[in-house]
């Protein structure tokens, strides 16, 4: 056992470090959801493992900082193992930080205040990928969030009441009407 360089054992330590680093730094979230191994034999020591890390933070700088921290922990693990294992990072995909348009944010905020009052609204950043991240690159964009039971979202246990869905739709309608009126009056382009 001492002479082995088992890529899957090393990968398991690296994957654990992804989660632990995200938790300890508090910079954002990091997930490993895809893992592939170069062997399917129960008696063969894996020589290669690939896994995909998804990192999401509030800003591009925080993404960079979290990635740096993760790869620093990887270096420490590889050095500690001292068994000729190595890792290589290949960036396959990335989406820059989405910055929503203040005119749209203002229209939604005003509509929400009118519908539910200031104490019932909050500014939020989404950690999930939404179509709005892409549309914000070409048109003025913002998002409206409605409450989910116990704050759970993007999960099979997610539930939002029909009343809250209807309220979100009403706020959307009022925001569009406000925005349209501002354009008609020439205060927005």
mmCIF file of N, CA and C in Angstrom, residues 119-183:
data_model
loop_
_atom_site.group_PDB
_atom_site.id
_atom_site.type_symbol
_atom_site.label_atom_id
_atom_site.label_comp_id
_atom_site.label_asym_id
_atom_site.label_seq_id
_atom_site.Cartn_x
_atom_site.Cartn_y
_atom_site.Cartn_z
ATOM 1 N N UNK A 119 -40.280 47.264 4.578
ATOM 2 C CA UNK A 119 -39.824 46.238 5.530
ATOM 3 C C UNK A 119 -39.897 44.820 4.963
ATOM 4 N N UNK A 120 -40.605 44.647 3.853
ATOM 5 C CA UNK A 120 -40.782 43.311 3.288
ATOM 6 C C UNK A 120 -39.900 43.036 2.067
ATOM 7 N N UNK A 121 -38.988 43.959 1.751
ATOM 8 C CA UNK A 121 -38.128 43.746 0.585
ATOM 9 C C UNK A 121 -36.666 43.715 1.009
ATOM 10 N N UNK A 122 -35.857 43.110 0.170
ATOM 11 C CA UNK A 122 -34.413 43.107 0.416
ATOM 12 C C UNK A 122 -33.679 42.975 -0.917
ATOM 13 N N UNK A 123 -32.492 43.542 -0.989
ATOM 14 C CA UNK A 123 -31.645 43.354 -2.163
ATOM 15 C C UNK A 123 -30.934 42.022 -2.000
ATOM 16 N N UNK A 124 -30.831 41.287 -3.082
ATOM 17 C CA UNK A 124 -30.200 39.959 -3.035
ATOM 18 C C UNK A 124 -29.283 39.785 -4.226
ATOM 19 N N UNK A 125 -28.303 38.910 -4.055
ATOM 20 C CA UNK A 125 -27.494 38.435 -5.171
ATOM 21 C C UNK A 125 -27.790 36.960 -5.317
ATOM 22 N N UNK A 126 -27.933 36.525 -6.549
ATOM 23 C CA UNK A 126 -28.201 35.116 -6.791
ATOM 24 C C UNK A 126 -26.893 34.371 -6.950
ATOM 25 N N UNK A 127 -26.799 33.227 -6.302
ATOM 26 C CA UNK A 127 -25.636 32.372 -6.477
ATOM 27 C C UNK A 127 -25.838 31.357 -7.583
ATOM 28 N N UNK A 128 -27.031 31.290 -8.105
ATOM 29 C CA UNK A 128 -27.326 30.312 -9.161
ATOM 30 C C UNK A 128 -27.233 30.973 -10.526
ATOM 31 N N UNK A 129 -27.043 30.168 -11.537
ATOM 32 C CA UNK A 129 -27.023 30.676 -12.901
ATOM 33 C C UNK A 129 -28.450 30.826 -13.417
ATOM 34 N N UNK A 130 -28.788 31.973 -13.889
ATOM 35 C CA UNK A 130 -30.117 32.240 -14.435
ATOM 36 C C UNK A 130 -29.957 32.824 -15.830
ATOM 37 N N UNK A 131 -31.005 32.743 -16.629
ATOM 38 C CA UNK A 131 -30.976 33.352 -17.959
ATOM 39 C C UNK A 131 -30.638 34.839 -17.873
ATOM 40 N N UNK A 132 -31.036 35.474 -16.784
ATOM 41 C CA UNK A 132 -30.773 36.905 -16.624
ATOM 42 C C UNK A 132 -29.279 37.219 -16.621
ATOM 43 N N UNK A 133 -28.457 36.260 -16.225
ATOM 44 C CA UNK A 133 -27.008 36.480 -16.269
ATOM 45 C C UNK A 133 -26.562 36.705 -17.710
ATOM 46 N N UNK A 134 -27.201 36.004 -18.640
ATOM 47 C CA UNK A 134 -26.845 36.148 -20.052
ATOM 48 C C UNK A 134 -27.509 37.378 -20.671
ATOM 49 N N UNK A 135 -28.783 37.590 -20.363
ATOM 50 C CA UNK A 135 -29.462 38.741 -20.962
ATOM 51 C C UNK A 135 -28.851 40.054 -20.490
ATOM 52 N N UNK A 136 -28.313 40.064 -19.264
ATOM 53 C CA UNK A 136 -27.722 41.299 -18.729
ATOM 54 C C UNK A 136 -26.508 41.754 -19.532
ATOM 55 N N UNK A 137 -25.961 40.867 -20.341
ATOM 56 C CA UNK A 137 -24.811 41.227 -21.174
ATOM 57 C C UNK A 137 -25.226 42.021 -22.405
ATOM 58 N N UNK A 138 -26.537 41.981 -22.763
ATOM 59 C CA UNK A 138 -26.975 42.647 -23.991
ATOM 60 C C UNK A 138 -28.146 43.616 -23.803
ATOM 61 N N UNK A 139 -28.925 43.461 -22.746
ATOM 62 C CA UNK A 139 -30.048 44.376 -22.499
ATOM 63 C C UNK A 139 -30.131 44.687 -21.014
ATOM 64 N N UNK A 140 -30.808 45.794 -20.713
ATOM 65 C CA UNK A 140 -31.035 46.142 -19.306
ATOM 66 C C UNK A 140 -31.813 45.010 -18.639
ATOM 67 N N UNK A 141 -31.337 44.552 -17.491
ATOM 68 C CA UNK A 141 -31.905 43.362 -16.851
ATOM 69 C C UNK A 141 -31.872 43.517 -15.336
ATOM 70 N N UNK A 142 -32.812 42.869 -14.677
ATOM 71 C CA UNK A 142 -32.771 42.649 -13.238
ATOM 72 C C UNK A 142 -33.593 41.400 -12.949
ATOM 73 N N UNK A 143 -33.705 41.033 -11.702
ATOM 74 C CA UNK A 143 -34.474 39.855 -11.319
ATOM 75 C C UNK A 143 -35.367 40.181 -10.130
ATOM 76 N N UNK A 144 -36.428 39.407 -9.996
ATOM 77 C CA UNK A 144 -37.331 39.490 -8.851
ATOM 78 C C UNK A 144 -37.319 38.121 -8.181
ATOM 79 N N UNK A 145 -37.080 38.106 -6.896
ATOM 80 C CA UNK A 145 -37.141 36.866 -6.128
ATOM 81 C C UNK A 145 -38.365 36.898 -5.233
ATOM 82 N N UNK A 146 -38.986 35.754 -5.064
ATOM 83 C CA UNK A 146 -40.099 35.616 -4.131
ATOM 84 C C UNK A 146 -39.687 34.611 -3.061
ATOM 85 N N UNK A 147 -40.283 34.691 -1.880
ATOM 86 C CA UNK A 147 -39.860 33.805 -0.788
ATOM 87 C C UNK A 147 -40.125 32.323 -1.080
ATOM 88 N N UNK A 148 -39.195 31.504 -0.665
ATOM 89 C CA UNK A 148 -39.373 30.046 -0.693
ATOM 90 C C UNK A 148 -39.444 29.563 0.753
ATOM 91 N N UNK A 149 -40.250 28.547 0.980
ATOM 92 C CA UNK A 149 -40.421 28.016 2.334
ATOM 93 C C UNK A 149 -39.066 27.650 2.928
ATOM 94 N N UNK A 150 -38.793 28.146 4.109
ATOM 95 C CA UNK A 150 -37.561 27.898 4.853
ATOM 96 C C UNK A 150 -36.313 28.359 4.099
ATOM 97 N N UNK A 151 -36.479 29.212 3.087
ATOM 98 C CA UNK A 151 -35.337 29.728 2.340
ATOM 99 C C UNK A 151 -34.690 28.723 1.409
ATOM 100 N N UNK A 152 -35.335 27.590 1.183
ATOM 101 C CA UNK A 152 -34.770 26.528 0.343
ATOM 102 C C UNK A 152 -35.100 26.816 -1.120
ATOM 103 N N UNK A 153 -34.050 26.846 -1.956
ATOM 104 C CA UNK A 153 -34.278 27.030 -3.393
ATOM 105 C C UNK A 153 -33.345 26.121 -4.181
ATOM 106 N N UNK A 154 -33.673 25.912 -5.442
ATOM 107 C CA UNK A 154 -32.894 25.048 -6.323
ATOM 108 C C UNK A 154 -32.705 23.673 -5.696
ATOM 109 N N UNK A 155 -33.793 23.152 -5.202
ATOM 110 C CA UNK A 155 -33.785 21.901 -4.459
ATOM 111 C C UNK A 155 -35.186 21.304 -4.585
ATOM 112 N N UNK A 156 -35.300 19.988 -4.635
ATOM 113 C CA UNK A 156 -36.640 19.389 -4.743
ATOM 114 C C UNK A 156 -37.598 19.802 -3.620
ATOM 115 N N UNK A 157 -37.063 20.220 -2.476
ATOM 116 C CA UNK A 157 -37.913 20.637 -1.359
ATOM 117 C C UNK A 157 -38.381 22.087 -1.486
ATOM 118 N N UNK A 158 -37.962 22.780 -2.542
ATOM 119 C CA UNK A 158 -38.351 24.175 -2.714
ATOM 120 C C UNK A 158 -39.867 24.287 -2.861
ATOM 121 N N UNK A 159 -40.445 25.276 -2.169
ATOM 122 C CA UNK A 159 -41.872 25.543 -2.296
ATOM 123 C C UNK A 159 -42.101 27.038 -2.119
ATOM 124 N N UNK A 160 -42.822 27.610 -3.056
ATOM 125 C CA UNK A 160 -43.269 28.990 -2.956
ATOM 126 C C UNK A 160 -44.778 28.982 -3.106
ATOM 127 N N UNK A 161 -45.442 29.652 -2.208
ATOM 128 C CA UNK A 161 -46.913 29.634 -2.212
ATOM 129 C C UNK A 161 -47.454 30.304 -3.468
ATOM 130 N N UNK A 162 -48.644 29.883 -3.887
ATOM 131 C CA UNK A 162 -49.287 30.547 -5.031
ATOM 132 C C UNK A 162 -49.468 32.046 -4.793
ATOM 133 N N UNK A 163 -49.730 32.426 -3.548
ATOM 134 C CA UNK A 163 -49.910 33.846 -3.222
ATOM 135 C C UNK A 163 -48.614 34.628 -3.452
ATOM 136 N N UNK A 164 -47.482 34.064 -3.032
ATOM 137 C CA UNK A 164 -46.201 34.747 -3.241
ATOM 138 C C UNK A 164 -45.829 34.781 -4.720
ATOM 139 N N UNK A 165 -46.158 33.720 -5.463
ATOM 140 C CA UNK A 165 -45.929 33.728 -6.911
ATOM 141 C C UNK A 165 -46.751 34.829 -7.573
ATOM 142 N N UNK A 166 -48.017 34.942 -7.173
ATOM 143 C CA UNK A 166 -48.896 35.972 -7.729
ATOM 144 C C UNK A 166 -48.380 37.372 -7.373
ATOM 145 N N UNK A 167 -47.902 37.542 -6.143
ATOM 146 C CA UNK A 167 -47.362 38.831 -5.719
ATOM 147 C C UNK A 167 -46.116 39.175 -6.540
ATOM 148 N N UNK A 168 -45.257 38.197 -6.786
ATOM 149 C CA UNK A 168 -44.080 38.424 -7.628
ATOM 150 C C UNK A 168 -44.470 38.841 -9.036
ATOM 151 N N UNK A 169 -45.493 38.191 -9.583
ATOM 152 C CA UNK A 169 -45.966 38.544 -10.924
ATOM 153 C C UNK A 169 -46.560 39.952 -10.936
ATOM 154 N N UNK A 170 -47.275 40.305 -9.886
ATOM 155 C CA UNK A 170 -47.847 41.652 -9.780
ATOM 156 C C UNK A 170 -46.737 42.702 -9.719
ATOM 157 N N UNK A 171 -45.695 42.424 -8.952
ATOM 158 C CA UNK A 171 -44.559 43.355 -8.863
ATOM 159 C C UNK A 171 -43.872 43.473 -10.223
ATOM 160 N N UNK A 172 -43.731 42.363 -10.928
ATOM 161 C CA UNK A 172 -43.154 42.396 -12.273
ATOM 162 C C UNK A 172 -43.996 43.287 -13.192
ATOM 163 N N UNK A 173 -45.296 43.082 -13.182
ATOM 164 C CA UNK A 173 -46.182 43.899 -14.015
ATOM 165 C C UNK A 173 -46.024 45.382 -13.680
ATOM 166 N N UNK A 174 -46.082 45.714 -12.405
ATOM 167 C CA UNK A 174 -45.974 47.123 -11.998
ATOM 168 C C UNK A 174 -44.603 47.701 -12.363
ATOM 169 N N UNK A 175 -43.542 46.897 -12.240
ATOM 170 C CA UNK A 175 -42.201 47.368 -12.596
ATOM 171 C C UNK A 175 -42.109 47.664 -14.090
ATOM 172 N N UNK A 176 -42.681 46.787 -14.915
ATOM 173 C CA UNK A 176 -42.667 46.999 -16.366
ATOM 174 C C UNK A 176 -43.467 48.257 -16.711
ATOM 175 N N UNK A 177 -44.624 48.426 -16.100
ATOM 176 C CA UNK A 177 -45.431 49.626 -16.367
ATOM 177 C C UNK A 177 -44.702 50.893 -15.937
ATOM 178 N N UNK A 178 -44.040 50.869 -14.776
ATOM 179 C CA UNK A 178 -43.251 52.021 -14.308
ATOM 180 C C UNK A 178 -42.121 52.335 -15.278
ATOM 181 N N UNK A 179 -41.413 51.287 -15.661
ATOM 182 C CA UNK A 179 -40.285 51.457 -16.579
ATOM 183 C C UNK A 179 -40.780 52.037 -17.907
ATOM 184 N N UNK A 180 -41.865 51.484 -18.434
ATOM 185 C CA UNK A 180 -42.436 51.945 -19.695
ATOM 186 C C UNK A 180 -42.835 53.422 -19.593
ATOM 187 N N UNK A 181 -43.447 53.798 -18.500
ATOM 188 C CA UNK A 181 -43.856 55.192 -18.304
ATOM 189 C C UNK A 181 -42.635 56.111 -18.253
ATOM 190 N N UNK A 182 -41.571 55.671 -17.618
ATOM 191 C CA UNK A 182 -40.333 56.466 -17.564
ATOM 192 C C UNK A 182 -39.742 56.654 -18.950
ATOM 193 N N UNK A 183 -39.786 55.622 -19.761
ATOM 194 C CA UNK A 183 -39.278 55.721 -21.135
ATOM 195 C C UNK A 183 -40.139 56.708 -21.919
#
